[in-house]
Backbone atoms as SQL, in Angstrom:
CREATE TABLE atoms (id INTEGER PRIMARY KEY, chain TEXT, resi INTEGER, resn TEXT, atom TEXT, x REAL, y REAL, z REAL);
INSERT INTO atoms VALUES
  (1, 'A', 1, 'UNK', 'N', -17.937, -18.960, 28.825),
  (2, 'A', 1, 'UNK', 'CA', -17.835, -20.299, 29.358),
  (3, 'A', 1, 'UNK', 'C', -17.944, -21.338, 28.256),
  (4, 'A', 2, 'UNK', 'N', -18.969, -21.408, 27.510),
  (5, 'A', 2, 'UNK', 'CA', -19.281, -22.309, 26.506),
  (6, 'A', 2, 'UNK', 'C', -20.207, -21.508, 25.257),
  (7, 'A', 3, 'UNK', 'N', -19.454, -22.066, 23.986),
  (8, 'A', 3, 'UNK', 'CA', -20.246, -21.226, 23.140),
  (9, 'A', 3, 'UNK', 'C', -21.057, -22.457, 21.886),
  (10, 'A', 4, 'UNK', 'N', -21.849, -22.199, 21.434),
  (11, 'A', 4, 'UNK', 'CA', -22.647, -22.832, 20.247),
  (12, 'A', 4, 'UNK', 'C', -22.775, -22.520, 19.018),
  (13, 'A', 5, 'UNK', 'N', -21.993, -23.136, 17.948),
  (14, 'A', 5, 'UNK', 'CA', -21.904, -22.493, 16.682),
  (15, 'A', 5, 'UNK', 'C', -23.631, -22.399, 15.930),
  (16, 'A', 6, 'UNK', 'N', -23.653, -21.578, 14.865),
  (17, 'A', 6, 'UNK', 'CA', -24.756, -21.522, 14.747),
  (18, 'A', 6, 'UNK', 'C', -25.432, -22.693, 14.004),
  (19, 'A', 7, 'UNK', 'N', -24.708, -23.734, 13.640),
  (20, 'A', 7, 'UNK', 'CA', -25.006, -25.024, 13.101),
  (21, 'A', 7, 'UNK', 'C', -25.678, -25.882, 14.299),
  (22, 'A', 8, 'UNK', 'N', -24.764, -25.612, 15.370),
  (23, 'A', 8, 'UNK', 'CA', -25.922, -26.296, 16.689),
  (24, 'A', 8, 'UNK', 'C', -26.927, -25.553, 16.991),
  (25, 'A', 9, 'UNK', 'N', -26.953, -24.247, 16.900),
  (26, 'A', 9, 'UNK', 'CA', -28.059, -23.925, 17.210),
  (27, 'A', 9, 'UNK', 'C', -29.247, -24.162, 16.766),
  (28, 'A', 10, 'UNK', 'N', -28.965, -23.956, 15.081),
  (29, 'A', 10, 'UNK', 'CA', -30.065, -24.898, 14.315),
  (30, 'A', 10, 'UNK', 'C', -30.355, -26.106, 14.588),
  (31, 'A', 11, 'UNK', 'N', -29.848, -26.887, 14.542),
  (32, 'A', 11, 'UNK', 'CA', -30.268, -27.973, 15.093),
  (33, 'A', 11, 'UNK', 'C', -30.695, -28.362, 15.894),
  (34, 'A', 12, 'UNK', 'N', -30.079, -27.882, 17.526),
  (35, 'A', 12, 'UNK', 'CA', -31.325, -28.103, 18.736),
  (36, 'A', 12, 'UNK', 'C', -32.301, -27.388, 18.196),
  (37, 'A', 13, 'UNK', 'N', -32.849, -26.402, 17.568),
  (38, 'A', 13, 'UNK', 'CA', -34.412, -25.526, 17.626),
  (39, 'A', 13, 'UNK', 'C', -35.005, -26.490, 16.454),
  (40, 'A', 14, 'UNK', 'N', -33.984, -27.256, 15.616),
  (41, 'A', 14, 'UNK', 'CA', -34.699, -28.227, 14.885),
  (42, 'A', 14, 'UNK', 'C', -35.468, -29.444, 15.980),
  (43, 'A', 15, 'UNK', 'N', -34.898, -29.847, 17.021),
  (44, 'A', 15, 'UNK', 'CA', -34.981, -30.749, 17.683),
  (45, 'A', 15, 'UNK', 'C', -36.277, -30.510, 18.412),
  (46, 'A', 16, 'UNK', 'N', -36.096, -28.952, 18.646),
  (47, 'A', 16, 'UNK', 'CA', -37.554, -28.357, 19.368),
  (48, 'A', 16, 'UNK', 'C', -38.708, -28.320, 18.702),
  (49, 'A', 17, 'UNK', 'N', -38.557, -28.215, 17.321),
  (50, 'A', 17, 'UNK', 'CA', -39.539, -28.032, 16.607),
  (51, 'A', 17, 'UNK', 'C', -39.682, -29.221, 16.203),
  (52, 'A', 18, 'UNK', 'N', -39.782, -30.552, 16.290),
  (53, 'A', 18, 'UNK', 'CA', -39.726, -31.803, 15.560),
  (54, 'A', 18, 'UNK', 'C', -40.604, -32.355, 16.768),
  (55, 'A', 19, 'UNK', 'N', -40.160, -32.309, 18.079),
  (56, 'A', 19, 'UNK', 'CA', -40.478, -32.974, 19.648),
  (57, 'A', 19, 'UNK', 'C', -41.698, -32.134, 20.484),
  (58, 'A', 20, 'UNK', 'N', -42.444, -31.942, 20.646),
  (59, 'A', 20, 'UNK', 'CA', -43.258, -30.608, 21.430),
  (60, 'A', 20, 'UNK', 'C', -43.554, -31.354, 22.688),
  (61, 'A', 21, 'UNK', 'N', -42.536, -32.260, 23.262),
  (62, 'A', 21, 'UNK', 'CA', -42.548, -32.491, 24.460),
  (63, 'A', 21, 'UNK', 'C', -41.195, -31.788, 25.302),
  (64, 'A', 22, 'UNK', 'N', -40.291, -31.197, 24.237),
  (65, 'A', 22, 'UNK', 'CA', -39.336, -30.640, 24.899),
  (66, 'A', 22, 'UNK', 'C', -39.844, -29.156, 25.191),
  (67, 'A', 23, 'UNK', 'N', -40.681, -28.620, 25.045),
  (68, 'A', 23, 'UNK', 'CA', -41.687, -27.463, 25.375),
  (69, 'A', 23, 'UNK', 'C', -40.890, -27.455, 26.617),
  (70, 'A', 24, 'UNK', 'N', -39.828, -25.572, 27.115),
  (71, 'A', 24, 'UNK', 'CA', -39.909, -25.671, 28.511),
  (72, 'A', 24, 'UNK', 'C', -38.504, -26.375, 28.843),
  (73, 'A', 25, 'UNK', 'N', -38.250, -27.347, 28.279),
  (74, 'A', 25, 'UNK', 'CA', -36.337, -27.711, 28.496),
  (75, 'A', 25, 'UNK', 'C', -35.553, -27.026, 27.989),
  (76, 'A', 26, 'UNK', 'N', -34.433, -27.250, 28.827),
  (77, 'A', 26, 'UNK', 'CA', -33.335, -26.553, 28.352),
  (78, 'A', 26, 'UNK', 'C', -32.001, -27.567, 28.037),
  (79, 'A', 27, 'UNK', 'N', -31.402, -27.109, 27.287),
  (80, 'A', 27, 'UNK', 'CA', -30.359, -28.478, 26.651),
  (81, 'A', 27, 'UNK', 'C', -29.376, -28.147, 27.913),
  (82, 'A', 28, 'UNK', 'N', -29.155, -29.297, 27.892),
  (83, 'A', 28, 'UNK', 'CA', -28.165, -29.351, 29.246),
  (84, 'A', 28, 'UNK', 'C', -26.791, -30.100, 28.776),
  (85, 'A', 29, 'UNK', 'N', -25.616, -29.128, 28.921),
  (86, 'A', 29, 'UNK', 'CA', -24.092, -29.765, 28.252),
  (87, 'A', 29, 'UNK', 'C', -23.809, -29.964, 29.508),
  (88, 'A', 30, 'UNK', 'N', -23.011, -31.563, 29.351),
  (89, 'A', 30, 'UNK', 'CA', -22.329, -31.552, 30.623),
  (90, 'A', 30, 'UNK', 'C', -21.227, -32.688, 30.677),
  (91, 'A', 31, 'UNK', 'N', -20.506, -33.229, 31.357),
  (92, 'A', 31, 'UNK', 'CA', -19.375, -33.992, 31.515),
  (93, 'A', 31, 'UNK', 'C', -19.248, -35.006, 32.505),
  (94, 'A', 32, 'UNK', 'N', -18.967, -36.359, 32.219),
  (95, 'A', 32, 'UNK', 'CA', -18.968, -37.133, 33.129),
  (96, 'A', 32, 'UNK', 'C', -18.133, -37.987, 33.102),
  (97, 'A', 33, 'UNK', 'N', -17.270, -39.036, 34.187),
  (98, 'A', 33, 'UNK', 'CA', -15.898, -39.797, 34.273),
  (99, 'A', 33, 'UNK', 'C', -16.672, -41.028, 33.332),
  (100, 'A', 34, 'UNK', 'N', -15.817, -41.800, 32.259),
  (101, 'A', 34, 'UNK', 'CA', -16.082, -42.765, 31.733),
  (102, 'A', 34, 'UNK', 'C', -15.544, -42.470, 30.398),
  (103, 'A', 35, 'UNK', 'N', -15.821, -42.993, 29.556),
  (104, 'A', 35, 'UNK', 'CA', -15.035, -42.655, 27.932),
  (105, 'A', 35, 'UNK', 'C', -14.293, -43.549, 28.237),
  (106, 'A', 36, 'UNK', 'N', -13.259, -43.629, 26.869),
  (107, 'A', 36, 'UNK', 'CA', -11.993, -44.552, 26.785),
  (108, 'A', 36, 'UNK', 'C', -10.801, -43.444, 27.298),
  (109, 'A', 37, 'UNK', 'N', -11.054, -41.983, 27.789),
  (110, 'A', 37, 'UNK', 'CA', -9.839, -41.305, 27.668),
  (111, 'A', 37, 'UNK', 'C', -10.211, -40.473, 29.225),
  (112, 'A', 38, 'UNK', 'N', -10.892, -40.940, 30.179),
  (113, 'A', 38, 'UNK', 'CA', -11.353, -40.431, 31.860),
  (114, 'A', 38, 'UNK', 'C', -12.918, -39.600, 31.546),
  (115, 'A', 39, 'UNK', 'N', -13.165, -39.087, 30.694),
  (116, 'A', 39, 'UNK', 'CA', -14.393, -37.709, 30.825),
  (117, 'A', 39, 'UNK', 'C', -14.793, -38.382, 29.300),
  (118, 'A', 40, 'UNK', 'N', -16.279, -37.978, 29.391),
  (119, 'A', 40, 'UNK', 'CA', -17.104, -38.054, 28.320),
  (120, 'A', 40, 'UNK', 'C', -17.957, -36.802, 28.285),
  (121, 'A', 41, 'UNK', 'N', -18.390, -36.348, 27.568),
  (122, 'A', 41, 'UNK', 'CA', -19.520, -35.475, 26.613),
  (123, 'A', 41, 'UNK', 'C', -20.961, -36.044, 26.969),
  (124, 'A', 42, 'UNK', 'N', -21.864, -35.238, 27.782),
  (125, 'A', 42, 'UNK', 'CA', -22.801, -35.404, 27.404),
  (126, 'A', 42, 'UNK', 'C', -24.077, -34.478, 26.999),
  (127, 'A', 43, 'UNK', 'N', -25.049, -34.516, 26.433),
  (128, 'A', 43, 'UNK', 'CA', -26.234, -33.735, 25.915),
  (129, 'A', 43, 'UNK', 'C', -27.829, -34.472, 26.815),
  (130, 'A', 44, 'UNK', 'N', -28.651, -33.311, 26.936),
  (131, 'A', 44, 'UNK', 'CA', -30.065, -33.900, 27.376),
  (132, 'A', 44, 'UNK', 'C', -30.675, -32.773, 27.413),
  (133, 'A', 45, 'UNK', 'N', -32.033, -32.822, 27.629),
  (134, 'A', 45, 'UNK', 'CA', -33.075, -31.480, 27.324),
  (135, 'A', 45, 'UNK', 'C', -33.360, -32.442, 29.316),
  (136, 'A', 46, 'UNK', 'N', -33.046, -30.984, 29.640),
  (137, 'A', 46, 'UNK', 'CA', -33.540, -30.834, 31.187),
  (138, 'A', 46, 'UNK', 'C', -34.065, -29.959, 31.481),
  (139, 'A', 47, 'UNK', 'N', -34.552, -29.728, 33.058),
  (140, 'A', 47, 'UNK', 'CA', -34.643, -28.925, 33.566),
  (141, 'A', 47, 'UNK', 'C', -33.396, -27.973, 34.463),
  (142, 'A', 48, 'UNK', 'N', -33.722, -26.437, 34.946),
  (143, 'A', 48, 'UNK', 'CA', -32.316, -25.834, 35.271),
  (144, 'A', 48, 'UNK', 'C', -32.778, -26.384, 37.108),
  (145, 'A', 49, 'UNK', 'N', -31.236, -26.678, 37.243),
  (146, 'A', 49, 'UNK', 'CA', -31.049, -26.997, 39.232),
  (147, 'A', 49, 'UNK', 'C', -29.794, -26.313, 39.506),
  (148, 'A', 50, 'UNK', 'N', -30.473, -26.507, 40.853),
  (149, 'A', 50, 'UNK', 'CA', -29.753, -25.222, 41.550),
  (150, 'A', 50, 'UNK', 'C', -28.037, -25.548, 41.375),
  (151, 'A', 51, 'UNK', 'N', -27.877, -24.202, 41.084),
  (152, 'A', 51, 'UNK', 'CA', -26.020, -24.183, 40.842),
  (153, 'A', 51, 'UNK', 'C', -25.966, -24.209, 39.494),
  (154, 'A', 52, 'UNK', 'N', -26.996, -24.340, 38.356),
  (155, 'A', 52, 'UNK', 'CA', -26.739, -24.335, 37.456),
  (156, 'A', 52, 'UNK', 'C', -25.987, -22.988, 36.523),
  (157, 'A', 53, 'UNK', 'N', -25.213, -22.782, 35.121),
  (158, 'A', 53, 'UNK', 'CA', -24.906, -21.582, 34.819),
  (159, 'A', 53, 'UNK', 'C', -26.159, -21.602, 33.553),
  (160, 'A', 54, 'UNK', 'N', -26.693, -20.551, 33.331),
  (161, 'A', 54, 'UNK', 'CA', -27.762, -20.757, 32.144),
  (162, 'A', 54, 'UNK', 'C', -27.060, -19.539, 31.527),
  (163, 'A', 55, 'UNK', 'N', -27.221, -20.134, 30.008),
  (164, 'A', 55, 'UNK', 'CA', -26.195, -19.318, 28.589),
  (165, 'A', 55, 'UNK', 'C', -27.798, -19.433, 27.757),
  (166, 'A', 56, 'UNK', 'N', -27.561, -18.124, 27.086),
  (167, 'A', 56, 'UNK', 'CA', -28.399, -18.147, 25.687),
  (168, 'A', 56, 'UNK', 'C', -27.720, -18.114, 24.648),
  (169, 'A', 57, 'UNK', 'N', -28.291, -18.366, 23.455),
  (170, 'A', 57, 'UNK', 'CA', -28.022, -18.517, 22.489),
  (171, 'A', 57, 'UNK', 'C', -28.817, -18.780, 20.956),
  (172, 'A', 58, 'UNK', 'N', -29.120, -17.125, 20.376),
  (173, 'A', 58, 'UNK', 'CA', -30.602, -17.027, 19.778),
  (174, 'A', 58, 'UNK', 'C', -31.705, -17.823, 20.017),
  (175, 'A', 59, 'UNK', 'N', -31.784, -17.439, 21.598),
  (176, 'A', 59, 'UNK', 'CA', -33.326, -18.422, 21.609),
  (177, 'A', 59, 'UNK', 'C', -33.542, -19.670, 22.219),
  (178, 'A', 60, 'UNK', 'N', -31.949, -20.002, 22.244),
  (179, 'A', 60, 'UNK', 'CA', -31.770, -21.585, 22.344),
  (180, 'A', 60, 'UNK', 'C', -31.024, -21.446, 24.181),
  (181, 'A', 61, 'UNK', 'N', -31.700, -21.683, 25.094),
  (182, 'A', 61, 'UNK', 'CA', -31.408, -21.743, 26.733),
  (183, 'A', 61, 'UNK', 'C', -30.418, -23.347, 26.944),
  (184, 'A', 62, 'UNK', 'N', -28.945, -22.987, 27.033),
  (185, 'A', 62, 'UNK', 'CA', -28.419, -24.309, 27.731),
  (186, 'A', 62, 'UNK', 'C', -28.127, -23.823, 29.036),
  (187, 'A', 63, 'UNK', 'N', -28.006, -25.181, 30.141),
  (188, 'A', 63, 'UNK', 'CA', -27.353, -25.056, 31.324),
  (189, 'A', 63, 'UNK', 'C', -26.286, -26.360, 31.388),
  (190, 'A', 64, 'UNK', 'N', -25.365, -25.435, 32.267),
  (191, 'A', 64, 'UNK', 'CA', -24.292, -26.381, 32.692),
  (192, 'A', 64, 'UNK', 'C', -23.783, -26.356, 34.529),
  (193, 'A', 65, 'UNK', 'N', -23.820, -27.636, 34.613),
  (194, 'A', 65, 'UNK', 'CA', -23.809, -27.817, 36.236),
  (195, 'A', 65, 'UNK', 'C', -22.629, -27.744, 36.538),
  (196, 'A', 66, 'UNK', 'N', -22.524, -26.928, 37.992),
  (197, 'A', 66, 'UNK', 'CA', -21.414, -26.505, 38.671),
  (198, 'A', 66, 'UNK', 'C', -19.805, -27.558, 38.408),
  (199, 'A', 67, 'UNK', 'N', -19.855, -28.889, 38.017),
  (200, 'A', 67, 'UNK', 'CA', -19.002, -29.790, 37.912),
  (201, 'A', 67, 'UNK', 'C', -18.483, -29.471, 36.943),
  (202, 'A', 68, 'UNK', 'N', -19.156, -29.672, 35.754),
  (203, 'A', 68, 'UNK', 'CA', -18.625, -29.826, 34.561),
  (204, 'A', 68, 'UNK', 'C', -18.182, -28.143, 34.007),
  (205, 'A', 69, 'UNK', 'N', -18.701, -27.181, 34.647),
  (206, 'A', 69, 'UNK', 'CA', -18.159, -25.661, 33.909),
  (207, 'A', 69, 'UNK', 'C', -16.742, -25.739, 33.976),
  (208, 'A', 70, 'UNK', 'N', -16.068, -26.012, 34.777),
  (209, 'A', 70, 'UNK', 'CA', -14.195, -25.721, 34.572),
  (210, 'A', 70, 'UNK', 'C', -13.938, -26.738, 33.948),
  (211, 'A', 71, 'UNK', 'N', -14.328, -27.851, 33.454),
  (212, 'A', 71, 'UNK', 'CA', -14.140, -28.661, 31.893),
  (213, 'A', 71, 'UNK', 'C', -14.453, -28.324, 31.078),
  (214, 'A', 72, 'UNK', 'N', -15.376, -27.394, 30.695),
  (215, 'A', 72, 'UNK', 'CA', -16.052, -26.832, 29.629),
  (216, 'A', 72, 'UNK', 'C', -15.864, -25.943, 29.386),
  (217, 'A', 73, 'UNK', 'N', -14.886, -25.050, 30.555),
  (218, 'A', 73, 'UNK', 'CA', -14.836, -23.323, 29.655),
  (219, 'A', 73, 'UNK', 'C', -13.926, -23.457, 29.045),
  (220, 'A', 74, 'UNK', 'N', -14.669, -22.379, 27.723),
  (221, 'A', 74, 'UNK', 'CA', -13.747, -22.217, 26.323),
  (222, 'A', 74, 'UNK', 'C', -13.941, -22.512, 25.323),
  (223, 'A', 75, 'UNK', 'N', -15.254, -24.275, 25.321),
  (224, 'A', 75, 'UNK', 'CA', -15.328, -24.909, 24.645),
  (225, 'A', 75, 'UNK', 'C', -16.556, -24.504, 23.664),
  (226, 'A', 76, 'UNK', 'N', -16.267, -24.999, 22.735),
  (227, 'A', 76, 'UNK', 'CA', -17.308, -24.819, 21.297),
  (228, 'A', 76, 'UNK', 'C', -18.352, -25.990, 20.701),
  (229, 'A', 77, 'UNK', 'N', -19.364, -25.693, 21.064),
  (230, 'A', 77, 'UNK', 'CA', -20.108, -26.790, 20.802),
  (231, 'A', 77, 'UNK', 'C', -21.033, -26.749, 19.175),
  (232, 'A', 78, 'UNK', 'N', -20.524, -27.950, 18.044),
  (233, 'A', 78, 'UNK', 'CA', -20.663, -27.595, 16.962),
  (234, 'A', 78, 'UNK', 'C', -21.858, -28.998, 16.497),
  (235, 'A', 79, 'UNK', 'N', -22.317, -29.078, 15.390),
  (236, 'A', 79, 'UNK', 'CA', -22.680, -29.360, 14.857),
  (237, 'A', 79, 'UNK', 'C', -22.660, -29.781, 13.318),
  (238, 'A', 80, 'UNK', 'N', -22.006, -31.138, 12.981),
  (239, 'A', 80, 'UNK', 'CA', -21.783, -31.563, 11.628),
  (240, 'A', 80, 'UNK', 'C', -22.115, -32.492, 11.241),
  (241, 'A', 81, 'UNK', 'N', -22.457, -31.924, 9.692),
  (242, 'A', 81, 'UNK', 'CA', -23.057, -33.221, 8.708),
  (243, 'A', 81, 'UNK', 'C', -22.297, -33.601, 7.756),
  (244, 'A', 82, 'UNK', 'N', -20.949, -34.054, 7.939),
  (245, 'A', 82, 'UNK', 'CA', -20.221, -34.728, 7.155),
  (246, 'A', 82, 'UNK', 'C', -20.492, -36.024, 6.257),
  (247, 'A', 83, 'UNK', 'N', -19.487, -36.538, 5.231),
  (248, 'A', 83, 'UNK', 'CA', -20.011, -37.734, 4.678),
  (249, 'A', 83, 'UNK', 'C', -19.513, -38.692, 5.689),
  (250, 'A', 84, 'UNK', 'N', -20.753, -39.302, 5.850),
  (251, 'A', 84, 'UNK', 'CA', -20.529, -40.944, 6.654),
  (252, 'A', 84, 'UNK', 'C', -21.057, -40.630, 8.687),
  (253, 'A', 85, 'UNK', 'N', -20.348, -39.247, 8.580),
  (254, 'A', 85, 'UNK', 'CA', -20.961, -38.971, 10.208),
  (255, 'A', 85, 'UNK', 'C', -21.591, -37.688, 10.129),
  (256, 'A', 86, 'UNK', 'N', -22.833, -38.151, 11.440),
  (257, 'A', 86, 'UNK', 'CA', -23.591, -36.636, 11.807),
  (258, 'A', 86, 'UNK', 'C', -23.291, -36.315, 13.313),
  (259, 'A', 87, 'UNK', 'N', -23.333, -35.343, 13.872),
  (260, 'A', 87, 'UNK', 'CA', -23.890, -35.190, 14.989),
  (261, 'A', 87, 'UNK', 'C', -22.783, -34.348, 15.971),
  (262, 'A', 88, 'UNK', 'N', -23.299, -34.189, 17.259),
  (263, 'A', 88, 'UNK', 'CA', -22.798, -32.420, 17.747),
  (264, 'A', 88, 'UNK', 'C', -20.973, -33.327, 18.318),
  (265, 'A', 89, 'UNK', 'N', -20.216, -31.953, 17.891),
  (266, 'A', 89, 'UNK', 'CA', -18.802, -32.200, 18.148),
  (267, 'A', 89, 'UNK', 'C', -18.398, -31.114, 19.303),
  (268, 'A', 90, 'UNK', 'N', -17.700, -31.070, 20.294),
  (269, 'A', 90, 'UNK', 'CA', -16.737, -30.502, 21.057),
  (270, 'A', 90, 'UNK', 'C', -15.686, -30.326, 20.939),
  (271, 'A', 91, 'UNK', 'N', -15.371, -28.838, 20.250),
  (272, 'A', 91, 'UNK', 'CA', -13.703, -28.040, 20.523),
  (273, 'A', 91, 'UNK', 'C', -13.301, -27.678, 22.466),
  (274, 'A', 92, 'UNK', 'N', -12.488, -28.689, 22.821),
  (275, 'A', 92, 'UNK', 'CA', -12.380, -28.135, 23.990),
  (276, 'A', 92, 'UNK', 'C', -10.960, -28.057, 24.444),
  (277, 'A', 93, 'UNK', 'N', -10.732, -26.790, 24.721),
  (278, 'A', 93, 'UNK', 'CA', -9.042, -25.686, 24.565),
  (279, 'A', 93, 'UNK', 'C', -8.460, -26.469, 26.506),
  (280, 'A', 94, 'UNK', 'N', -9.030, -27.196, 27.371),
  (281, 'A', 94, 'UNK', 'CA', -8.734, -28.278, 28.040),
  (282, 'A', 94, 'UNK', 'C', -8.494, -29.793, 28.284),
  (283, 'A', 95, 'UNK', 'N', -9.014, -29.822, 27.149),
  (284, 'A', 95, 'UNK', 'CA', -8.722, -31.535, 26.848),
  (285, 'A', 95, 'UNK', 'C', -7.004, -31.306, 26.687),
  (286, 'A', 96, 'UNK', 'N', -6.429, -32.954, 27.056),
  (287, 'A', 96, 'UNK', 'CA', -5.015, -32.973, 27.038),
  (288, 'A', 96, 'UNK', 'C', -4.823, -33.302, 26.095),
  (289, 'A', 97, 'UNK', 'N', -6.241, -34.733, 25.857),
  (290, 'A', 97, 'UNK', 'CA', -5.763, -35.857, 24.972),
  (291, 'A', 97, 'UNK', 'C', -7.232, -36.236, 24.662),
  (292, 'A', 98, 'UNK', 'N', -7.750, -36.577, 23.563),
  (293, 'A', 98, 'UNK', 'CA', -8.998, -36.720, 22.903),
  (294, 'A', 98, 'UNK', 'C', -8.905, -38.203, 22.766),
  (295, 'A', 99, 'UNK', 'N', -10.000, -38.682, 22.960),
  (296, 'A', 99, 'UNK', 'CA', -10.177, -40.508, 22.049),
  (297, 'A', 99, 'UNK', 'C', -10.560, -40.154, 20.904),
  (298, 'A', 100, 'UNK', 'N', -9.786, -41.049, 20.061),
  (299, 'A', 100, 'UNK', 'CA', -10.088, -41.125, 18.257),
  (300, 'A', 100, 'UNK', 'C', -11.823, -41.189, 17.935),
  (301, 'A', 101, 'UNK', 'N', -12.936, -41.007, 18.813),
  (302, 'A', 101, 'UNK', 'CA', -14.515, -41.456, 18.766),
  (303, 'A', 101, 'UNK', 'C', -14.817, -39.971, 18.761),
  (304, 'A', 102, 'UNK', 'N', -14.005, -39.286, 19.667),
  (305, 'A', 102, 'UNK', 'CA', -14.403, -37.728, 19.683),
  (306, 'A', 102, 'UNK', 'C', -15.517, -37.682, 20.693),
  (307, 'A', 103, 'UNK', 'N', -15.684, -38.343, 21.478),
  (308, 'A', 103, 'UNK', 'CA', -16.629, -38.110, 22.445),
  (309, 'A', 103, 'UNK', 'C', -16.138, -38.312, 23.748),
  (310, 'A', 104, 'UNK', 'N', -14.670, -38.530, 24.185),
  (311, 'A', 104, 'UNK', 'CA', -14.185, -38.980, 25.664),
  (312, 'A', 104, 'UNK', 'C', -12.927, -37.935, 24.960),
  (313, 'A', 105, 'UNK', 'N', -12.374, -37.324, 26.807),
  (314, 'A', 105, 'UNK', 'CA', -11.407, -36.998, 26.559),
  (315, 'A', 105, 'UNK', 'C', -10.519, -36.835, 28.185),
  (316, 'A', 106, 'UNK', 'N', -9.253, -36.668, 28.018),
  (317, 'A', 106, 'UNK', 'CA', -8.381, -36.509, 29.236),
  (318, 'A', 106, 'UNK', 'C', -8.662, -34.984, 29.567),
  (319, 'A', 107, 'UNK', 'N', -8.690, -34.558, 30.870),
  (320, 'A', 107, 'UNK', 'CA', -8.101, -33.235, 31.409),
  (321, 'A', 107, 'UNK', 'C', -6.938, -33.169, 32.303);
């Protein structure tokens, strides 16, 4: 359904280990109407609800809610520290059409 390169993975368990209030969450990928291009990207340390799909990933527990999984399967959730930008990117083999921000996209 959804996979996490190991650059994100480091990084959320960095996130865990930095925060000890996320003790017990689980990162939650998910998708919602808005962006400049219909759907946006989003991230949060939640709890799992019902209908959720829960994926591991050395250690690292995400869930994704019943809505957003057929937007998301396939997709690769990465993590980069390029010059000038940081932060988690989405390969997704359903997008039609991406916004130039990389965070909204068409299905």
């Amino acid at each position: 359904m959804l996979q996490l390169t190991e650059s994100a993975v480091k990084k959320v368990q960095g996130l865990y280990d930095q925060d000890k209030a996320l003790e017990g969450k689980l990162l939650r990928v998910f998708v919602e109407t808005g962006g400049c291009s219909g759907y946006q990207y989003g991230f949060a340390f939640d709890e799992k609800k019902e209908g959720d799909a829960e994926l591991a990933f050395e250690g690292i527990k995400v869930v994704v809610d019943p809505k957003s999984a057929p937007l998301l399967n396939g997709s690769v959730v990465d993590y980069k520290e390029d010059f000038g930008a940081e932060g988690f990117s989405i390969s997704n083999p359903n997008a039609k059409k991406s916004c130039g921000c990389g965070h909204s996209f068409e299905a």
